[in-house]
Short mmCIF file of C-alpha atoms in Angstrom, two decimals:
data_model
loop_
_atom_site.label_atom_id
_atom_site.label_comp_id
_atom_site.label_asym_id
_atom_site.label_seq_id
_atom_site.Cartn_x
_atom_site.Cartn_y
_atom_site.Cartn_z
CA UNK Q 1 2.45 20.54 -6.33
CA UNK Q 2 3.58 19.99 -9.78
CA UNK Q 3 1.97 17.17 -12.09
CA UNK Q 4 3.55 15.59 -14.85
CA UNK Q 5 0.53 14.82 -17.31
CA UNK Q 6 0.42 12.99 -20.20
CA UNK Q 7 -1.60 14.94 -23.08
CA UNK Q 8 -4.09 12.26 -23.10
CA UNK Q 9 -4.74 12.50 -19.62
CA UNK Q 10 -5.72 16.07 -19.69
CA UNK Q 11 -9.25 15.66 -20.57
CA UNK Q 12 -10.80 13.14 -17.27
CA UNK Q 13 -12.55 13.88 -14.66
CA UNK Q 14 -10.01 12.86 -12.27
CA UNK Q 15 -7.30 14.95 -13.78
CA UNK Q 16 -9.50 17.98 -13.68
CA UNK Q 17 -10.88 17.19 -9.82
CA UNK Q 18 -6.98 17.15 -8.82
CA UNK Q 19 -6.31 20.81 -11.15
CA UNK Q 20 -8.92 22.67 -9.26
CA UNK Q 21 -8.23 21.23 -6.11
CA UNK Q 22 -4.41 21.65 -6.04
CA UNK Q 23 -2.11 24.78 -7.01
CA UNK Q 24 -0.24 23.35 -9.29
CA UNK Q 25 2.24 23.30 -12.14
CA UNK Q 26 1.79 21.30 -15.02
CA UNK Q 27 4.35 19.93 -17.29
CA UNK Q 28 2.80 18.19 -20.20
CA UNK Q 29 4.63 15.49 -21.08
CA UNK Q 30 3.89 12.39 -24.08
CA UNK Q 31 4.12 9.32 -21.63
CA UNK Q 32 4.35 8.66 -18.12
CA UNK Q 33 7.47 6.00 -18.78
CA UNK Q 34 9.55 9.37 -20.25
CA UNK Q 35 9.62 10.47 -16.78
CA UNK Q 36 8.91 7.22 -14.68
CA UNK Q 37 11.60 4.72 -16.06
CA UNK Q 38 14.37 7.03 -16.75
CA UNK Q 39 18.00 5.81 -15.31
CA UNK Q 40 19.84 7.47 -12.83
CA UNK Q 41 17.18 9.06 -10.79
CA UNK Q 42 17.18 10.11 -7.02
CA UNK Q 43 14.42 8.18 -5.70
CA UNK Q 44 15.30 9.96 -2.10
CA UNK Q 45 14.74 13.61 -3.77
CA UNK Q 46 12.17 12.28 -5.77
CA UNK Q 47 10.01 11.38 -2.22
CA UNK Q 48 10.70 14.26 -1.10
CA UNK Q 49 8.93 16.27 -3.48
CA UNK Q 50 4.86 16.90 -4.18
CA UNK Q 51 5.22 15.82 -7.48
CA UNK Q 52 2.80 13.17 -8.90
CA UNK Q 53 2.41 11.50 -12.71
CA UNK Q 54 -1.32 11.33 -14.57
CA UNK Q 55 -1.12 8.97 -17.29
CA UNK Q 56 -3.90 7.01 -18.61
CA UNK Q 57 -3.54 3.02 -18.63
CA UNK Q 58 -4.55 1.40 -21.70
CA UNK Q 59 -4.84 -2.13 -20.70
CA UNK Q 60 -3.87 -4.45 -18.00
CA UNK Q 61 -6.73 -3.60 -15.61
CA UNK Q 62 -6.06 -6.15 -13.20
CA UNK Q 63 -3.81 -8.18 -12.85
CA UNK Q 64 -3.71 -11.93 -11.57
CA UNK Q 65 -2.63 -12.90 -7.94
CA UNK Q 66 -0.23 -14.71 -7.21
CA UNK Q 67 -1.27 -18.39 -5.95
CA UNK Q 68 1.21 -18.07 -3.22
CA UNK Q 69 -0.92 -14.93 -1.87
CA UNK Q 70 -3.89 -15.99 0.57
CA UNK Q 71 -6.93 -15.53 -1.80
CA UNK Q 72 -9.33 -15.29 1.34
CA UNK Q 73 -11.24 -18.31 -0.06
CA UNK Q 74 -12.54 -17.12 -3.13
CA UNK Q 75 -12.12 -18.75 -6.41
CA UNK Q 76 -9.88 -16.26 -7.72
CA UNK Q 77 -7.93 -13.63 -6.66
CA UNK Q 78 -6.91 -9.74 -8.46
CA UNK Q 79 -5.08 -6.92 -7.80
CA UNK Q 80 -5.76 -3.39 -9.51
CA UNK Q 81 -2.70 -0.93 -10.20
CA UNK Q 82 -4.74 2.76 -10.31
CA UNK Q 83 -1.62 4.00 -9.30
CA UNK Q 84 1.95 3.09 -9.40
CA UNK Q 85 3.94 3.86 -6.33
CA UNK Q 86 3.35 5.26 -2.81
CA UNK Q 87 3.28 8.77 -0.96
CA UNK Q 88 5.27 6.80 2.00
CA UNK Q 89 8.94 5.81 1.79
CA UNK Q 90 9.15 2.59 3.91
CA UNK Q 91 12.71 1.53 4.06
CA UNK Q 92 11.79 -1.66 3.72
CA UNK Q 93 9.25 -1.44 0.75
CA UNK Q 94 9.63 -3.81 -2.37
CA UNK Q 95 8.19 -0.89 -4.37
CA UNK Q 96 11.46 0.91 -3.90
CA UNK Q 97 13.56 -2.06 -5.40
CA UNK Q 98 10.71 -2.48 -7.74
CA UNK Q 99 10.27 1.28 -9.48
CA UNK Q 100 13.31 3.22 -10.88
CA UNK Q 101 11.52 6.52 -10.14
CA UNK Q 102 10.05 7.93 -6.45
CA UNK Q 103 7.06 10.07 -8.37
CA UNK Q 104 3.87 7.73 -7.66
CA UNK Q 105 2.00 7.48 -11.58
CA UNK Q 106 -2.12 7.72 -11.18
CA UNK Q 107 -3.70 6.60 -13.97
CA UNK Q 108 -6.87 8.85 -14.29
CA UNK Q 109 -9.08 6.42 -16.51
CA UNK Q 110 -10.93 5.56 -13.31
CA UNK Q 111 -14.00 3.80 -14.87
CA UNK Q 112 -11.99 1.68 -17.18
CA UNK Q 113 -10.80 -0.22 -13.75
CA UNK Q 114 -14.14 -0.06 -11.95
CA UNK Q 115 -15.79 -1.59 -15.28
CA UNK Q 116 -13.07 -4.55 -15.88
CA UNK Q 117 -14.04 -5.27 -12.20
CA UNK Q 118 -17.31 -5.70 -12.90
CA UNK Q 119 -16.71 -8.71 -14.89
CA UNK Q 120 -15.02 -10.29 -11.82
CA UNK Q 121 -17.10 -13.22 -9.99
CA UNK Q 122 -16.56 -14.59 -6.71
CA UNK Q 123 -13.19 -12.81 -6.53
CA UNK Q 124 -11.20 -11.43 -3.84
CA UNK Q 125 -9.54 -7.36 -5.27
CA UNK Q 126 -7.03 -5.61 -3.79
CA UNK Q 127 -7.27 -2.11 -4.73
CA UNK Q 128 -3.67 -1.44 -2.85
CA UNK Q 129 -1.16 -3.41 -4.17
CA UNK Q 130 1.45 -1.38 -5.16
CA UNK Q 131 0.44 1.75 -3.64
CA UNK Q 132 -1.54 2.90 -0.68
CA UNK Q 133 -4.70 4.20 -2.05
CA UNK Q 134 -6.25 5.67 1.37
CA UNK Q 135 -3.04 7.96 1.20
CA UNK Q 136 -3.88 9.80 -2.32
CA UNK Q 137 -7.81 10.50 -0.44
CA UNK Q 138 -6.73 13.84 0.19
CA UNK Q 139 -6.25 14.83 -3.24
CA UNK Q 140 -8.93 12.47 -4.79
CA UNK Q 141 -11.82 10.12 -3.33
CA UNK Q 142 -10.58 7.03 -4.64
CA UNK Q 143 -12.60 4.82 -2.51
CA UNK Q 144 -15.95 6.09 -3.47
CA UNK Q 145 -16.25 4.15 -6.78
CA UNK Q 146 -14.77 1.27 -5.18
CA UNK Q 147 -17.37 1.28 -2.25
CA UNK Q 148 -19.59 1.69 -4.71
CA UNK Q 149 -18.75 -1.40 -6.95
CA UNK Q 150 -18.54 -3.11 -3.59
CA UNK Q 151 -22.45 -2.42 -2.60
CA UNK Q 152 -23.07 -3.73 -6.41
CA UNK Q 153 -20.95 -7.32 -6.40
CA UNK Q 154 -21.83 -8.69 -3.80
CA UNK Q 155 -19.66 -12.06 -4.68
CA UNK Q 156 -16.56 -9.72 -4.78
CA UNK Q 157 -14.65 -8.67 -1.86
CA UNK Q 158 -12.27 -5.73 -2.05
CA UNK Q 159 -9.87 -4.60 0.30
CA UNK Q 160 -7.62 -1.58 0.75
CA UNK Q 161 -4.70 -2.08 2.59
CA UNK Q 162 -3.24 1.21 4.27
CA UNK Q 163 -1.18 2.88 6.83
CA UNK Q 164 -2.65 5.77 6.12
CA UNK Q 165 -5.01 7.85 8.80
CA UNK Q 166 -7.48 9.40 5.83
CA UNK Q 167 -10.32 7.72 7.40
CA UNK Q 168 -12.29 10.74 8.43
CA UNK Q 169 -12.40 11.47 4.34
CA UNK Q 170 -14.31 8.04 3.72
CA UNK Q 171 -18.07 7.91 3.58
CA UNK Q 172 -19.72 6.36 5.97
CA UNK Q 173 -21.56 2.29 6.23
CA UNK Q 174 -19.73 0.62 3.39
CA UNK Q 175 -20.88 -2.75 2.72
CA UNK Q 176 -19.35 -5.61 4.30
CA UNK Q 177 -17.61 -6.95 1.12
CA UNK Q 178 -15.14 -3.75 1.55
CA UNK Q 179 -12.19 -4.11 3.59
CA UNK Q 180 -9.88 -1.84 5.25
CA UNK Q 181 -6.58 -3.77 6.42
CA UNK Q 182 -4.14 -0.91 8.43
CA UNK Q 183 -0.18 -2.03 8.56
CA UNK Q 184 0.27 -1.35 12.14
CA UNK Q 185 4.21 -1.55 13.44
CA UNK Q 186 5.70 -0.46 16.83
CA UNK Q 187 7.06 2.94 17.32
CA UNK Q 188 10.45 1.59 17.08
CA UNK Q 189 9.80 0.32 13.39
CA UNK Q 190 7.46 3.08 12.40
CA UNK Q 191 10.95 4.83 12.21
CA UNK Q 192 11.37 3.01 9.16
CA UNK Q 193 8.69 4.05 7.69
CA UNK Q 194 9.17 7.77 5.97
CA UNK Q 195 6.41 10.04 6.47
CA UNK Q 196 4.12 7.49 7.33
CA UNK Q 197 1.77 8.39 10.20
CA UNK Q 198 2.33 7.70 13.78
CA UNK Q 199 1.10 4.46 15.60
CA UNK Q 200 -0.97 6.43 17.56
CA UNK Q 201 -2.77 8.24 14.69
CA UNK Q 202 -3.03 4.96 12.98
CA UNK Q 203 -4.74 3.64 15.98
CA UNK Q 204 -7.30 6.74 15.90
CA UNK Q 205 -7.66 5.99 12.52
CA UNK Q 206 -9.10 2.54 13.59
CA UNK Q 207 -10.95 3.53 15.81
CA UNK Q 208 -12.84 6.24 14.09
CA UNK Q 209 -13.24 3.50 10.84
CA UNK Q 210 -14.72 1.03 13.20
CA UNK Q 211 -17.39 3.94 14.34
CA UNK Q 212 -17.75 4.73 10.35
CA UNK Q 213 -18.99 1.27 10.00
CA UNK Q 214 -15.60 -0.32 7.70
CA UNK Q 215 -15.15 -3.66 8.24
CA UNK Q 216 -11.32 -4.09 9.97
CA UNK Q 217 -8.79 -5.85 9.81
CA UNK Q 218 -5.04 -5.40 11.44
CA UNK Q 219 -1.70 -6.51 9.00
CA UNK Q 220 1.76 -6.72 11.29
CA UNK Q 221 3.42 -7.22 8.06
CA UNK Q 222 6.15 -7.53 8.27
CA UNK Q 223 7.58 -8.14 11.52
CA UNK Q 224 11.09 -6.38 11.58
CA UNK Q 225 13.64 -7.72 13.50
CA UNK Q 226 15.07 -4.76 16.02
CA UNK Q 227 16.99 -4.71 18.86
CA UNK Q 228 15.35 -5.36 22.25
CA UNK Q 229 12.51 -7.56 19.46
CA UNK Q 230 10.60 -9.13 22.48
CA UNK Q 231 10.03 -6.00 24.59
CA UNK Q 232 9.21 -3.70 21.82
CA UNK Q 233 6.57 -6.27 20.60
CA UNK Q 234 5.72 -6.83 23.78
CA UNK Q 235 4.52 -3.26 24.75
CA UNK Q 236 3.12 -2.85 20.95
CA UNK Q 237 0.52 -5.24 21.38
CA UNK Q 238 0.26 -4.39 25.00
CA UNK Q 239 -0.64 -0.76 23.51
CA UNK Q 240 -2.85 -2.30 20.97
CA UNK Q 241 -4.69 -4.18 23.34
CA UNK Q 242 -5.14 -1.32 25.70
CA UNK Q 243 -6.82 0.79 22.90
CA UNK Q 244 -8.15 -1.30 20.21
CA UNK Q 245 -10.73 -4.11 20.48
CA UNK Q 246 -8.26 -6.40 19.19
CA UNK Q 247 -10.32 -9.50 19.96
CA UNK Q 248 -12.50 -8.39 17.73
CA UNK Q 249 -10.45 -7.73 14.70
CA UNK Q 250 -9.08 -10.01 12.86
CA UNK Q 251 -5.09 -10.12 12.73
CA UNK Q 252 -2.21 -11.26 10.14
CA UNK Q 253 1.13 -11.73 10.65
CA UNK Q 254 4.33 -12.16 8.62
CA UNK Q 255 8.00 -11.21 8.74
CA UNK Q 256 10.24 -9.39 6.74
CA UNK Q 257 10.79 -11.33 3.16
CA UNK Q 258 11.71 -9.51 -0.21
CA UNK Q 259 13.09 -10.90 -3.37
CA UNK Q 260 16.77 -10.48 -3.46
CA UNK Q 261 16.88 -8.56 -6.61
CA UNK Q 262 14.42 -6.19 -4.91
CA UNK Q 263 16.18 -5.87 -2.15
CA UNK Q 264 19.89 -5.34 -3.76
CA UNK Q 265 18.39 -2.20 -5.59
CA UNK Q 266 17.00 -1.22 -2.08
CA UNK Q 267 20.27 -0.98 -0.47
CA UNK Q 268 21.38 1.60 -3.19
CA UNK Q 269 18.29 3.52 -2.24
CA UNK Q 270 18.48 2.76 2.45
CA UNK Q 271 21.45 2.62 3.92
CA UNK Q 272 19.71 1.52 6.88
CA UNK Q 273 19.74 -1.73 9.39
CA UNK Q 274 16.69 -2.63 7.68
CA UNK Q 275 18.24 -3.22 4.27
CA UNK Q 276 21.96 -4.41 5.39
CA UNK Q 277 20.34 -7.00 7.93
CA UNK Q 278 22.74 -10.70 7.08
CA UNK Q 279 19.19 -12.00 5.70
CA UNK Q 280 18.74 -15.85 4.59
CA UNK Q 281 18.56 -16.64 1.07
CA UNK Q 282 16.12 -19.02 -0.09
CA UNK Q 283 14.07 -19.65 -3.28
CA UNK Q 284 15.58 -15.99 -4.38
CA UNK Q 285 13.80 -14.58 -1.12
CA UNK Q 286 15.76 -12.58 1.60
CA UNK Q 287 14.36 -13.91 5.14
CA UNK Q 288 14.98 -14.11 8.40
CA UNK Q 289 16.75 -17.36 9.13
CA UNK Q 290 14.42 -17.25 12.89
CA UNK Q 291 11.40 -16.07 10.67
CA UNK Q 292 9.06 -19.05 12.39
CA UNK Q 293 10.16 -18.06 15.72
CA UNK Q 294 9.21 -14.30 15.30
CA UNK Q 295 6.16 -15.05 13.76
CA UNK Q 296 5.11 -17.55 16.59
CA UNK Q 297 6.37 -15.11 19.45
CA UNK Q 298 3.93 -12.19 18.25
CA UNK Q 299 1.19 -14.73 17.87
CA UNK Q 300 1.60 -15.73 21.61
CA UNK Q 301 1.41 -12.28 22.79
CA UNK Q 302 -1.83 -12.21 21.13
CA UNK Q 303 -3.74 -15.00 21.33
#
């Protein structure tokens, strides 16, 4: 692993956890934007290596949601940026048309986020927004002071959205203002989704948080239009209904919609179906012309 760390960073907790955990090489650099919004940069190579950013975030907290974004009836709804980019490469990602620079930035100030949350009041946080927090457990329990905040404001519900299969690394009986919301796509999109975990470890991953005691809830977001849609749908909630509660749980759904910008610097990055699909442009959104009919169709093979 090699970390690019800012020489502010150097003296936090987190940044020392992840030096004694990790062999590493350090490069010490002045700020994390010298590195992170440089032109020109392979974003493919970039993925492919263990490298990682530690910075230290100075302000900006937590950001406002958008009022477009279902706020889970709560007066107000946040979204925390610990870190800046993912582990995963999803072809279909906005964070790849959104970031120049495929080296995920983790801001090690930790208790400067958990204490601006604190101030929060009947709020709904996500703690995943541009990243996918249950992916960095393995170098860093992330969770625990979110948990913890979690047992503490009670009028606050945070949720941690994740394809990740870290869920042996969580501690156990979390309160039930925490939230764990697993992206779960069939095999035939997971194909899109670079060096994410199988569907069938996600599915473990479930089923082990449901025994853990994590309150769960299922995101098919976003539905991807492939060929064959209806039969590979079909046998993906077949599957999830053969192995998974799903009654039980709670379920979103929404199809594929990026803004166009986004999605323009995508293509440069995927040269895939995904990226080059003839989507409709609305409102500076890329969708799928059929998007209600998709959405409806996977609804009816649940409910």
């Amino acid at each position: 692993m090699l970390l690019y760390i800012e020489k502010k960073a150097f003296n936090f907790n987190l940044t020392n956890y992840i030096k004694k955990k990790c062999q590493i090489k350090i490069i010490t650099i002045n700020h994390y934007k010298d590195i992170f919004n440089r032109s020109h940069q392979d974003f493919n190579f970039q993925k492919s290596q263990n490298r990682f950013i530690l910075a230290v975030k100075e302000k900006n907290f937590l950001y406002k949601g958008s009022k477009f974004c279902d706020n889970r009836g709560y007066e107000n709804f946040y979204y925390s940026t610990q870190i800046l980019g993912c582990i995963y490469n999803c072809q279909y990602c906005y964070l790849g048309g959104m970031y120049p620079c495929g080296y995920p930035v983790i801001f090690v100030n930790e208790e400067d986020f958990i204490n601006e949350a604190k101030k929060l009041k009947n709020s709904f946080l996500a703690i995943s927004y541009e990243t996918d927090l249950l992916a960095f457990e393995g170098i860093y329990p992330f969770h625990k002071a979110w948990i913890n905040l979690a047992k503490e404001k009670k009028d606050i519900l945070i949720e941690s959205r994740t394809k990740s299969a870290n869920v042996e690394r969580l501690p156990n009986n979390p309160p039930d203002n925490f939230l764990l919301t697993f992206s779960l796509s069939p095999k035939e999109v997971v194909k899109f989704e670079k060096k994410t975990p199988s569907l069938e470890k996600r599915v473990k991953a479930i089923q082990i948080a449901l025994d853990k005691g994590y309150r769960i809830e299922i995101a098919i977001d976003p539905i991807i239009k492939v060929d064959n849609f209806k039969e590979i749908y079909k046998n993906f909630i077949d599957y999830l209904k053969n192995n998974l509660p799903i009654s039980e749980i709670p379920i979103s759904i929404g199809a594929f919609r990026m803004n166009k910008d986004f999605l323009k610097r995508l293509k440069k990055i995927h040269l895939s179906e995904v990226t080059y699909y003839p989507y409709e442009i609305k409102n500076n959104e890329a969708r799928y012309k059929d998007e209600k009919e998709l959405i409806e169709y996977v609804q009816s093979l649940i409910y």
